[in-house]
mmCIF file of C-alpha atoms in Angstrom:
data_model
loop_
_atom_site.group_PDB
_atom_site.id
_atom_site.type_symbol
_atom_site.label_atom_id
_atom_site.label_comp_id
_atom_site.label_asym_id
_atom_site.label_seq_id
_atom_site.Cartn_x
_atom_site.Cartn_y
_atom_site.Cartn_z
ATOM 1 C CA MET A 264 7.834 20.029 -21.213
ATOM 2 C CA PRO A 265 5.487 17.879 -23.313
ATOM 3 C CA ASP A 266 1.814 18.355 -22.591
ATOM 4 C CA PRO A 267 0.140 16.524 -21.059
ATOM 5 C CA VAL A 268 2.405 14.944 -18.470
ATOM 6 C CA ILE A 269 1.989 11.168 -18.358
ATOM 7 C CA TYR A 270 1.567 10.252 -14.707
ATOM 8 C CA LEU A 271 3.011 6.809 -13.967
ATOM 9 C CA ASP A 272 3.449 7.087 -10.209
ATOM 10 C CA HIS A 273 0.064 5.884 -8.979
ATOM 11 C CA ALA A 274 1.757 3.635 -6.421
ATOM 12 C CA ALA A 275 2.830 6.820 -4.639
ATOM 13 C CA THR A 276 -0.611 8.401 -4.823
ATOM 14 C CA THR A 277 -3.474 8.516 -7.251
ATOM 15 C CA PRO A 278 -6.012 11.249 -8.111
ATOM 16 C CA MET A 279 -9.374 11.242 -6.414
ATOM 17 C CA ARG A 280 -12.085 9.429 -8.301
ATOM 18 C CA PRO A 281 -15.130 11.278 -9.612
ATOM 19 C CA GLY A 282 -17.711 11.888 -6.904
ATOM 20 C CA VAL A 283 -15.325 11.644 -3.964
ATOM 21 C CA TRP A 284 -14.783 15.353 -3.415
ATOM 22 C CA GLU A 285 -18.468 16.066 -3.956
ATOM 23 C CA ALA A 286 -19.298 13.619 -1.159
ATOM 24 C CA MET A 287 -16.682 15.162 1.132
ATOM 25 C CA ALA A 288 -17.397 18.866 0.547
ATOM 26 C CA PRO A 289 -20.466 19.226 2.830
ATOM 27 C CA PHE A 290 -18.369 18.118 5.808
ATOM 28 C CA ALA A 291 -15.986 21.039 5.387
ATOM 29 C CA ALA A 292 -18.439 23.887 5.924
ATOM 30 C CA GLN A 293 -21.913 22.492 6.610
ATOM 31 C CA THR A 294 -21.847 19.228 8.571
ATOM 32 C CA PHE A 295 -18.613 20.169 10.298
ATOM 33 C CA GLY A 296 -19.369 19.041 13.855
ATOM 34 C CA ASN A 297 -17.028 17.005 16.043
ATOM 35 C CA ALA A 298 -18.306 13.431 15.928
ATOM 36 C CA SER A 299 -17.579 13.034 19.649
ATOM 37 C CA GLY A 300 -19.945 15.803 20.724
ATOM 38 C CA GLY A 301 -23.469 15.509 22.092
ATOM 39 C CA HIS A 302 -25.452 18.114 20.174
ATOM 40 C CA GLY A 303 -27.207 17.942 16.824
ATOM 41 C CA ALA A 304 -24.281 19.084 14.699
ATOM 42 C CA ALA A 305 -22.053 16.483 16.338
ATOM 43 C CA ARG A 306 -24.655 13.745 15.934
ATOM 44 C CA ARG A 307 -24.922 14.428 12.223
ATOM 45 C CA ALA A 308 -21.142 14.138 11.904
ATOM 46 C CA LYS A 309 -21.220 10.941 13.977
ATOM 47 C CA GLU A 310 -23.895 9.444 11.746
ATOM 48 C CA ALA A 311 -21.794 10.185 8.656
ATOM 49 C CA LEU A 312 -18.700 8.686 10.307
ATOM 50 C CA GLU A 313 -20.476 5.480 11.258
ATOM 51 C CA ASP A 314 -22.049 5.203 7.813
ATOM 52 C CA ALA A 315 -18.540 5.471 6.321
ATOM 53 C CA ARG A 316 -17.302 2.832 8.763
ATOM 54 C CA GLU A 317 -20.057 0.441 7.699
ATOM 55 C CA ARG A 318 -19.248 0.965 4.008
ATOM 56 C CA VAL A 319 -15.508 0.440 4.444
ATOM 57 C CA ALA A 320 -16.159 -2.663 6.544
ATOM 58 C CA ALA A 321 -18.500 -4.103 3.928
ATOM 59 C CA ALA A 322 -15.850 -3.636 1.233
ATOM 60 C CA ILE A 323 -13.379 -5.873 3.093
ATOM 61 C CA GLY A 324 -15.797 -8.386 4.605
ATOM 62 C CA ALA A 325 -15.512 -7.019 8.134
ATOM 63 C CA ARG A 326 -17.886 -5.856 10.864
ATOM 64 C CA PRO A 327 -18.181 -2.073 11.290
ATOM 65 C CA LEU A 328 -16.693 -2.028 14.789
ATOM 66 C CA GLU A 329 -13.656 -3.886 13.462
ATOM 67 C CA VAL A 330 -12.663 -0.805 11.429
ATOM 68 C CA VAL A 331 -10.455 1.794 13.133
ATOM 69 C CA PHE A 332 -10.008 5.013 11.187
ATOM 70 C CA THR A 333 -6.448 6.359 11.123
ATOM 71 C CA ALA A 334 -4.524 9.163 9.419
ATOM 72 C CA GLY A 335 -3.247 6.768 6.744
ATOM 73 C CA GLY A 336 -1.427 3.539 6.063
ATOM 74 C CA THR A 337 1.665 4.438 8.082
ATOM 75 C CA GLU A 338 -0.335 5.017 11.242
ATOM 76 C CA ALA A 339 -2.346 1.853 10.626
ATOM 77 C CA ASP A 340 0.879 -0.178 10.328
ATOM 78 C CA ASN A 341 2.291 1.397 13.479
ATOM 79 C CA LEU A 342 -0.880 0.651 15.414
ATOM 80 C CA ALA A 343 -0.977 -2.935 14.153
ATOM 81 C CA VAL A 344 2.625 -3.786 15.008
ATOM 82 C CA LYS A 345 3.140 -1.813 18.198
ATOM 83 C CA GLY A 346 -0.413 -2.215 19.390
ATOM 84 C CA ALA A 347 -0.533 -5.972 18.965
ATOM 85 C CA VAL A 348 2.813 -6.873 20.530
ATOM 86 C CA LEU A 349 2.512 -4.481 23.483
ATOM 87 C CA ALA A 350 -1.137 -5.197 24.347
ATOM 88 C CA GLY A 351 -1.844 -6.018 27.963
ATOM 89 C CA GLY A 352 1.616 -4.965 29.069
ATOM 90 C CA GLU A 353 3.196 -7.944 27.337
ATOM 91 C CA ARG A 354 6.197 -7.662 25.031
ATOM 92 C CA ARG A 355 5.778 -10.344 22.425
ATOM 93 C CA GLY A 356 7.904 -10.915 19.356
ATOM 94 C CA VAL A 357 7.422 -9.985 15.716
ATOM 95 C CA VAL A 358 8.079 -12.017 12.577
ATOM 96 C CA THR A 359 8.069 -10.041 9.349
ATOM 97 C CA THR A 360 9.739 -9.989 5.938
ATOM 98 C CA ALA A 361 12.668 -8.053 4.542
ATOM 99 C CA ILE A 362 10.539 -6.252 1.923
ATOM 100 C CA GLU A 363 7.916 -4.703 4.181
ATOM 101 C CA HIS A 364 7.095 -1.011 4.098
ATOM 102 C CA ALA A 365 9.261 1.063 6.416
ATOM 103 C CA ALA A 366 6.210 1.690 8.618
ATOM 104 C CA VAL A 367 6.191 -2.019 9.499
ATOM 105 C CA LEU A 368 9.944 -2.594 9.621
ATOM 106 C CA ASP A 369 10.671 0.513 11.678
ATOM 107 C CA SER A 370 7.818 -0.288 14.067
ATOM 108 C CA ALA A 371 9.169 -3.818 14.467
ATOM 109 C CA ARG A 372 12.673 -2.491 15.119
ATOM 110 C CA PHE A 373 11.273 -0.060 17.676
ATOM 111 C CA VAL A 374 9.514 -2.736 19.692
ATOM 112 C CA ALA A 375 12.692 -4.796 19.479
ATOM 113 C CA THR A 376 14.446 -2.028 21.432
ATOM 114 C CA LEU A 377 11.854 -2.653 24.153
ATOM 115 C CA GLY A 378 12.826 -6.306 24.379
ATOM 116 C CA CYS A 379 10.458 -7.848 21.840
ATOM 117 C CA PRO A 380 12.158 -10.594 19.776
ATOM 118 C CA LEU A 381 12.337 -9.787 16.071
ATOM 119 C CA ALA A 382 12.805 -12.148 13.129
ATOM 120 C CA VAL A 383 13.062 -10.809 9.570
ATOM 121 C CA VAL A 384 12.513 -13.432 6.869
ATOM 122 C CA GLY A 385 14.079 -13.082 3.432
ATOM 123 C CA VAL A 386 12.405 -13.370 0.029
ATOM 124 C CA ASP A 387 13.317 -14.962 -3.288
ATOM 125 C CA ARG A 388 14.616 -13.059 -6.315
ATOM 126 C CA ALA A 389 11.032 -12.325 -7.364
ATOM 127 C CA GLY A 390 10.359 -10.673 -4.020
ATOM 128 C CA VAL A 391 8.082 -13.404 -2.656
ATOM 129 C CA ALA A 392 8.283 -14.834 0.863
ATOM 130 C CA ASP A 393 8.153 -18.583 1.482
ATOM 131 C CA PRO A 394 5.301 -19.461 3.893
ATOM 132 C CA ALA A 395 7.358 -22.317 5.341
ATOM 133 C CA GLU A 396 10.235 -19.960 6.179
ATOM 134 C CA VAL A 397 7.845 -17.536 7.847
ATOM 135 C CA ALA A 398 6.332 -20.360 9.896
ATOM 136 C CA ASP A 399 9.806 -21.628 10.851
ATOM 137 C CA ALA A 400 10.580 -18.191 12.308
ATOM 138 C CA VAL A 401 7.567 -18.354 14.634
ATOM 139 C CA SER A 402 8.476 -19.279 18.206
ATOM 140 C CA ALA A 403 6.745 -19.449 21.553
ATOM 141 C CA GLU A 404 7.645 -15.790 22.045
ATOM 142 C CA THR A 405 6.071 -14.608 18.779
ATOM 143 C CA GLY A 406 2.934 -12.504 19.069
ATOM 144 C CA LEU A 407 2.575 -11.111 15.552
ATOM 145 C CA VAL A 408 3.397 -12.084 11.987
ATOM 146 C CA SER A 409 3.252 -9.144 9.556
ATOM 147 C CA VAL A 410 3.435 -9.813 5.807
ATOM 148 C CA MET A 411 2.272 -7.303 3.204
ATOM 149 C CA ALA A 412 -0.325 -8.281 0.623
ATOM 150 C CA ALA A 413 1.814 -6.840 -2.167
ATOM 151 C CA ASN A 414 5.031 -4.879 -2.214
ATOM 152 C CA ASN A 415 4.833 -1.155 -2.841
ATOM 153 C CA GLU A 416 8.026 -0.976 -4.929
ATOM 154 C CA VAL A 417 8.047 -3.991 -7.227
ATOM 155 C CA GLY A 418 4.425 -5.051 -6.828
ATOM 156 C CA ALA A 419 5.271 -8.615 -5.754
ATOM 157 C CA ARG A 420 2.167 -10.300 -4.356
ATOM 158 C CA GLN A 421 2.546 -12.401 -1.231
ATOM 159 C CA PRO A 422 0.722 -15.678 -0.417
ATOM 160 C CA VAL A 423 -0.976 -14.122 2.591
ATOM 161 C CA ARG A 424 -3.554 -16.849 3.214
ATOM 162 C CA LYS A 425 -0.970 -19.637 3.115
ATOM 163 C CA ILE A 426 1.359 -17.636 5.343
ATOM 164 C CA ALA A 427 -1.472 -16.972 7.792
ATOM 165 C CA ASP A 428 -2.450 -20.640 7.933
ATOM 166 C CA GLU A 429 1.097 -21.906 8.410
ATOM 167 C CA ALA A 430 1.999 -19.186 10.916
ATOM 168 C CA LYS A 431 -1.058 -19.922 13.046
ATOM 169 C CA ALA A 432 -0.340 -23.642 12.873
ATOM 170 C CA ALA A 433 3.157 -22.910 14.181
ATOM 171 C CA GLY A 434 1.968 -20.883 17.180
ATOM 172 C CA ALA A 435 -0.773 -18.774 18.736
ATOM 173 C CA VAL A 436 0.023 -15.645 16.766
ATOM 174 C CA LEU A 437 -1.869 -12.743 15.242
ATOM 175 C CA VAL A 438 -1.381 -12.080 11.530
ATOM 176 C CA HIS A 439 -1.259 -8.588 10.043
ATOM 177 C CA THR A 440 -1.102 -7.625 6.392
ATOM 178 C CA ASP A 441 -0.268 -4.233 4.951
ATOM 179 C CA ALA A 442 -2.738 -4.132 2.065
ATOM 180 C CA VAL A 443 -2.221 -0.462 1.205
ATOM 181 C CA GLN A 444 -0.853 -1.112 -2.275
ATOM 182 C CA ALA A 445 -3.132 -4.030 -3.138
ATOM 183 C CA VAL A 446 -6.659 -2.770 -2.413
ATOM 184 C CA VAL A 447 -7.214 -1.120 -5.779
ATOM 185 C CA SER A 448 -6.632 -4.280 -7.821
ATOM 186 C CA GLU A 449 -6.917 -7.272 -5.479
ATOM 187 C CA PRO A 450 -10.039 -8.699 -3.805
ATOM 188 C CA LEU A 451 -9.218 -8.424 -0.106
ATOM 189 C CA ASP A 452 -11.743 -10.125 2.149
ATOM 190 C CA VAL A 453 -10.347 -10.426 5.660
ATOM 191 C CA GLU A 454 -11.980 -13.805 6.203
ATOM 192 C CA ASP A 455 -10.598 -15.204 2.967
ATOM 193 C CA LEU A 456 -7.146 -13.884 3.861
ATOM 194 C CA GLY A 457 -7.287 -15.321 7.369
ATOM 195 C CA VAL A 458 -5.777 -12.176 8.912
ATOM 196 C CA ASP A 459 -6.435 -10.503 12.244
ATOM 197 C CA LEU A 460 -5.246 -7.046 11.242
ATOM 198 C CA MET A 461 -5.125 -5.266 7.863
ATOM 199 C CA SER A 462 -3.942 -1.759 6.922
ATOM 200 C CA ILE A 463 -5.370 0.326 4.081
ATOM 201 C CA ALA A 464 -4.967 3.941 2.904
ATOM 202 C CA ALA A 465 -7.537 5.928 0.929
ATOM 203 C CA HIS A 466 -5.230 7.841 -1.415
ATOM 204 C CA LYS A 467 -3.959 4.636 -3.030
ATOM 205 C CA PHE A 468 -7.344 3.792 -4.559
ATOM 206 C CA GLY A 469 -8.776 7.183 -5.463
ATOM 207 C CA GLY A 470 -9.659 8.615 -2.065
ATOM 208 C CA PRO A 471 -8.249 11.607 -0.166
ATOM 209 C CA LYS A 472 -4.854 11.775 1.504
ATOM 210 C CA GLY A 473 -4.654 11.822 5.275
ATOM 211 C CA VAL A 474 -7.083 9.006 6.050
ATOM 212 C CA GLY A 475 -6.755 5.245 6.297
ATOM 213 C CA ALA A 476 -8.015 2.371 8.369
ATOM 214 C CA LEU A 477 -6.881 -0.641 10.331
ATOM 215 C CA TYR A 478 -9.067 -3.730 10.397
ATOM 216 C CA VAL A 479 -8.921 -5.267 13.872
ATOM 217 C CA ARG A 480 -10.587 -8.657 14.248
ATOM 218 C CA ARG A 481 -13.130 -8.731 17.061
ATOM 219 C CA GLY A 482 -11.468 -9.803 20.295
ATOM 220 C CA VAL A 483 -7.966 -8.657 19.316
ATOM 221 C CA ARG A 484 -6.500 -6.339 21.919
ATOM 222 C CA LEU A 485 -4.337 -3.382 20.932
ATOM 223 C CA GLU A 486 -2.227 -0.989 22.956
ATOM 224 C CA PRO A 487 -2.970 2.435 21.429
ATOM 225 C CA VAL A 488 -0.016 4.361 20.059
ATOM 226 C CA MET A 489 -1.934 7.640 20.359
ATOM 227 C CA HIS A 490 -3.393 8.329 23.780
ATOM 228 C CA GLY A 491 -5.913 10.988 24.691
ATOM 229 C CA GLY A 492 -9.665 11.019 24.330
ATOM 230 C CA GLY A 493 -10.207 7.309 23.834
ATOM 231 C CA HIS A 494 -11.761 7.619 20.389
ATOM 232 C CA GLU A 495 -12.325 4.598 18.114
ATOM 233 C CA LEU A 496 -13.276 2.422 21.113
ATOM 234 C CA GLY A 497 -10.061 3.403 22.860
ATOM 235 C CA ARG A 498 -7.859 2.146 20.047
ATOM 236 C CA ARG A 499 -6.933 5.473 18.420
ATOM 237 C CA SER A 500 -7.390 8.806 20.161
ATOM 238 C CA GLY A 501 -7.898 12.014 18.219
ATOM 239 C CA THR A 502 -10.784 13.876 16.641
ATOM 240 C CA GLN A 503 -11.995 11.763 13.747
ATOM 241 C CA ASN A 504 -11.554 13.012 10.190
ATOM 242 C CA VAL A 505 -15.216 12.714 9.200
ATOM 243 C CA MET A 506 -14.730 14.340 5.817
ATOM 244 C CA GLY A 507 -11.841 12.012 5.004
ATOM 245 C CA ALA A 508 -13.697 8.919 6.175
ATOM 246 C CA VAL A 509 -16.665 9.811 3.967
ATOM 247 C CA GLY A 510 -14.358 10.260 0.977
ATOM 248 C CA MET A 511 -12.574 7.007 1.730
ATOM 249 C CA ALA A 512 -15.861 5.079 1.844
ATOM 250 C CA VAL A 513 -17.016 6.466 -1.492
ATOM 251 C CA ALA A 514 -13.657 5.794 -3.154
ATOM 252 C CA MET A 515 -13.515 2.271 -1.796
ATOM 253 C CA GLU A 516 -16.964 1.389 -3.071
ATOM 254 C CA VAL A 517 -16.075 2.738 -6.504
ATOM 255 C CA ALA A 518 -12.752 0.871 -6.466
ATOM 256 C CA VAL A 519 -14.466 -2.418 -5.611
ATOM 257 C CA THR A 520 -17.076 -1.918 -8.337
ATOM 258 C CA ASP A 521 -14.371 -0.930 -10.821
ATOM 259 C CA ARG A 522 -11.915 -3.677 -9.916
ATOM 260 C CA ASP A 523 -12.560 -6.039 -12.822
ATOM 261 C CA ARG A 524 -12.339 -3.188 -15.332
ATOM 262 C CA PHE A 525 -9.228 -1.901 -13.594
ATOM 263 C CA ARG A 526 -7.471 -5.250 -13.744
ATOM 264 C CA ARG A 527 -8.273 -5.728 -17.427
ATOM 265 C CA ASP A 528 -7.507 -2.243 -18.722
ATOM 266 C CA VAL A 529 -4.544 -1.454 -16.504
ATOM 267 C CA ALA A 530 -2.900 -4.798 -17.228
ATOM 268 C CA GLU A 531 -3.311 -4.147 -20.952
ATOM 269 C CA ALA A 532 -1.817 -0.667 -20.653
ATOM 270 C CA ARG A 533 1.116 -1.885 -18.574
ATOM 271 C CA ASP A 534 1.838 -4.768 -20.927
ATOM 272 C CA ARG A 535 1.679 -2.433 -23.928
ATOM 273 C CA PHE A 536 4.081 -0.073 -22.195
ATOM 274 C CA GLU A 537 6.562 -2.855 -21.424
ATOM 275 C CA ALA A 538 6.309 -4.312 -24.917
ATOM 276 C CA GLY A 539 6.905 -0.945 -26.536
ATOM 277 C CA LEU A 540 9.782 -0.147 -24.233
ATOM 278 C CA SER A 541 11.365 -3.570 -24.717
ATOM 279 C CA GLY A 542 11.148 -3.185 -28.476
ATOM 280 C CA ALA A 543 13.030 0.113 -28.345
ATOM 281 C CA THR A 544 15.437 -0.782 -25.522
ATOM 282 C CA PRO A 545 15.755 -4.594 -25.544
ATOM 283 C CA GLU A 546 18.352 -4.653 -22.782
ATOM 284 C CA ILE A 547 15.814 -3.733 -20.070
ATOM 285 C CA VAL A 548 14.878 -6.216 -17.348
ATOM 286 C CA VAL A 549 11.364 -6.357 -15.862
ATOM 287 C CA ASN A 550 11.636 -7.226 -12.166
ATOM 288 C CA ALA A 551 9.204 -9.451 -10.234
ATOM 289 C CA ALA A 552 7.416 -10.136 -13.491
ATOM 290 C CA GLN A 553 5.605 -13.335 -12.466
ATOM 291 C CA GLU A 554 3.831 -12.552 -9.199
ATOM 292 C CA ARG A 555 3.014 -8.873 -9.264
ATOM 293 C CA LEU A 556 0.131 -6.433 -9.191
ATOM 294 C CA VAL A 557 -1.290 -5.547 -12.600
ATOM 295 C CA GLN A 558 -0.494 -1.858 -12.057
ATOM 296 C CA HIS A 559 3.224 -2.239 -11.343
ATOM 297 C CA SER A 560 6.098 -2.165 -13.816
ATOM 298 C CA HIS A 561 9.482 -2.204 -12.097
ATOM 299 C CA ILE A 562 12.260 -2.020 -14.675
ATOM 300 C CA ARG A 563 16.029 -2.159 -14.586
ATOM 301 C CA PHE A 564 17.907 -0.184 -17.254
ATOM 302 C CA PRO A 565 21.410 -1.738 -17.260
ATOM 303 C CA GLY A 566 24.125 0.879 -17.340
ATOM 304 C CA VAL A 567 21.715 3.802 -16.779
ATOM 305 C CA PRO A 568 21.758 5.499 -13.346
ATOM 306 C CA ASN A 569 18.180 5.948 -12.233
ATOM 307 C CA ASP A 570 18.751 9.440 -10.837
ATOM 308 C CA LEU A 571 19.843 10.726 -14.241
ATOM 309 C CA LEU A 572 17.020 8.894 -15.970
ATOM 310 C CA LEU A 573 14.438 10.354 -13.594
ATOM 311 C CA ILE A 574 15.621 13.859 -14.451
ATOM 312 C CA ALA A 575 15.414 13.085 -18.153
ATOM 313 C CA LEU A 576 11.938 11.619 -17.735
ATOM 314 C CA ASP A 577 10.737 14.616 -15.769
ATOM 315 C CA ARG A 578 11.879 16.844 -18.623
ATOM 316 C CA ALA A 579 10.140 14.511 -21.070
ATOM 317 C CA GLY A 580 6.877 14.720 -19.153
ATOM 318 C CA VAL A 581 6.812 11.275 -17.560
ATOM 319 C CA ALA A 582 6.268 10.964 -13.813
ATOM 320 C CA ALA A 583 7.906 7.849 -12.352
ATOM 321 C CA SER A 584 9.906 7.001 -9.235
ATOM 322 C CA ALA A 585 13.083 5.275 -8.151
ATOM 323 C CA ALA A 586 11.701 3.779 -4.936
ATOM 324 C CA SER A 587 8.847 4.031 -2.506
ATOM 325 C CA ALA A 588 7.579 7.607 -2.274
ATOM 326 C CA CYS A 589 8.451 7.481 1.427
ATOM 327 C CA GLN A 590 12.087 6.827 0.524
ATOM 328 C CA SER A 591 12.470 8.936 -2.612
ATOM 329 C CA GLY A 592 14.931 11.279 -0.920
ATOM 330 C CA ALA A 593 17.006 8.543 0.670
ATOM 331 C CA ALA A 594 20.599 8.049 -0.424
ATOM 332 C CA THR A 595 20.682 4.374 0.533
ATOM 333 C CA THR A 596 19.886 1.396 -1.677
ATOM 334 C CA SER A 597 16.298 0.160 -1.570
ATOM 335 C CA HIS A 598 15.967 -2.500 1.123
ATOM 336 C CA VAL A 599 13.444 -4.266 -1.108
ATOM 337 C CA LEU A 600 15.839 -4.638 -4.031
ATOM 338 C CA SER A 601 18.663 -5.660 -1.707
ATOM 339 C CA ALA A 602 16.437 -8.366 -0.242
ATOM 340 C CA MET A 603 15.757 -9.607 -3.778
ATOM 341 C CA GLY A 604 19.494 -10.123 -4.296
ATOM 342 C CA MET A 605 20.367 -7.033 -6.319
ATOM 343 C CA SER A 606 23.697 -5.308 -5.889
ATOM 344 C CA ASP A 607 23.783 -1.608 -5.091
ATOM 345 C CA ALA A 608 24.751 -0.912 -8.696
ATOM 346 C CA GLN A 609 21.850 -2.946 -10.088
ATOM 347 C CA ALA A 610 19.360 -1.353 -7.705
ATOM 348 C CA GLY A 611 20.601 2.045 -8.845
ATOM 349 C CA GLU A 612 19.484 1.206 -12.385
ATOM 350 C CA CYS A 613 15.829 0.535 -11.493
ATOM 351 C CA LEU A 614 12.696 2.635 -11.831
ATOM 352 C CA ARG A 615 9.088 2.041 -10.844
ATOM 353 C CA PHE A 616 6.303 2.879 -13.283
ATOM 354 C CA SER A 617 2.843 2.431 -11.799
ATOM 355 C CA PHE A 618 -0.525 2.749 -13.495
ATOM 356 C CA GLY A 619 -3.849 3.689 -11.957
ATOM 357 C CA TRP A 620 -7.586 4.005 -12.421
ATOM 358 C CA SER A 621 -7.181 7.098 -14.609
ATOM 359 C CA SER A 622 -4.517 5.583 -16.884
ATOM 360 C CA ILE A 623 -5.567 5.156 -20.512
ATOM 361 C CA LEU A 624 -4.237 2.800 -23.157
ATOM 362 C CA ALA A 625 -3.057 5.590 -25.445
ATOM 363 C CA GLU A 626 -0.654 6.758 -22.721
ATOM 364 C CA ALA A 627 1.137 3.423 -22.726
ATOM 365 C CA ASP A 628 2.529 3.762 -26.245
ATOM 366 C CA GLU A 629 3.400 7.425 -25.766
ATOM 367 C CA ALA A 630 5.067 6.741 -22.422
ATOM 368 C CA ALA A 631 7.153 3.897 -23.868
ATOM 369 C CA GLY A 632 8.370 6.201 -26.613
ATOM 370 C CA ARG A 633 9.246 8.976 -24.200
ATOM 371 C CA VAL A 634 11.109 6.637 -21.860
ATOM 372 C CA ALA A 635 13.054 5.065 -24.725
ATOM 373 C CA SER A 636 13.990 8.520 -26.016
ATOM 374 C CA ALA A 637 15.064 9.607 -22.539
ATOM 375 C CA VAL A 638 17.325 6.568 -22.215
ATOM 376 C CA ALA A 639 18.833 7.263 -25.650
ATOM 377 C CA SER A 640 19.411 10.901 -24.728
ATOM 378 C CA LEU A 641 21.729 9.943 -21.893
ATOM 379 C CA ASP A 642 25.185 9.701 -23.443
ATOM 380 C CA LEU A 643 26.943 7.549 -20.865
ATOM 381 C CA THR A 644 29.765 6.339 -23.083
ATOM 382 C CA SER A 645 32.019 9.369 -22.659
#
């Protein structure tokens, strides 16, 4: 295998940024107390946890007590959807879109089995939802509208503020956005977005795996999905991951500071990659090209099965993916690509290449060459 491997799967996970592990390490063996305890060791852990909460809140324009630490983006989405529509013993409806992460869609389908009305709004061929269609789906029974900030597969950005405004004008609803994929490159201030709930995950922007957060606007009630000790003001029980929260706070501050550089350099690398690949394989199609995150390159290779191409790329030292990392082992067609109007055959010709904070420009040209060679190596004419 060529050395080094070119990692173009940052949408699945990205390496920790410099300084993150160093900030976390003391909480593994030194300041290891349970933040819920009453002695000195516990108080020191509690102080570190609350400091991390303040830093995460500041990065998204929230108040510290509006940040609930979770085990990641999936748990945050589950808590947002289930918690909001089941709060107070009520069973209110959900309006969401057809391209949401499975954590949102499956949570919405679950509460639908409990009698909560569910409306799933389609998207256009670029993967973007129409705010008017979302608002039209809101009824007197709707309690929550959930629309992601940007799609995790194709990178399509959603008009969250416009959707929030129109949805709230259509009814007294809460608005949630899954911002897991967008935090690293998009400025996400909860007041500017007009949302009541927002999910984030540390490992998407250079933090550790296993920790995330849900922003919960002050006054919003949630039914917890994990019951027990009443941690996080009763919203999420379970011993808090102090080490992870500390790492998440450091990574988030670095990501915010680095955002302008990230957008400039990553966009240049992605565009160079696509230009080089298009020059060598002109038949490719770049999906969702107009309204997408700078780090995403979702490409269709007509006539080339993506499973065979992934194997060839792995041998060539290029890490990419055929779908969301959560669905990489699934045999079914991507629900995102289906919602965008692709046939099963077309969806089976698509790959996601995603860049990250550690990507460098020189990799773009090399990666384009390796991908083009991998495509050429697949003799599909016989």
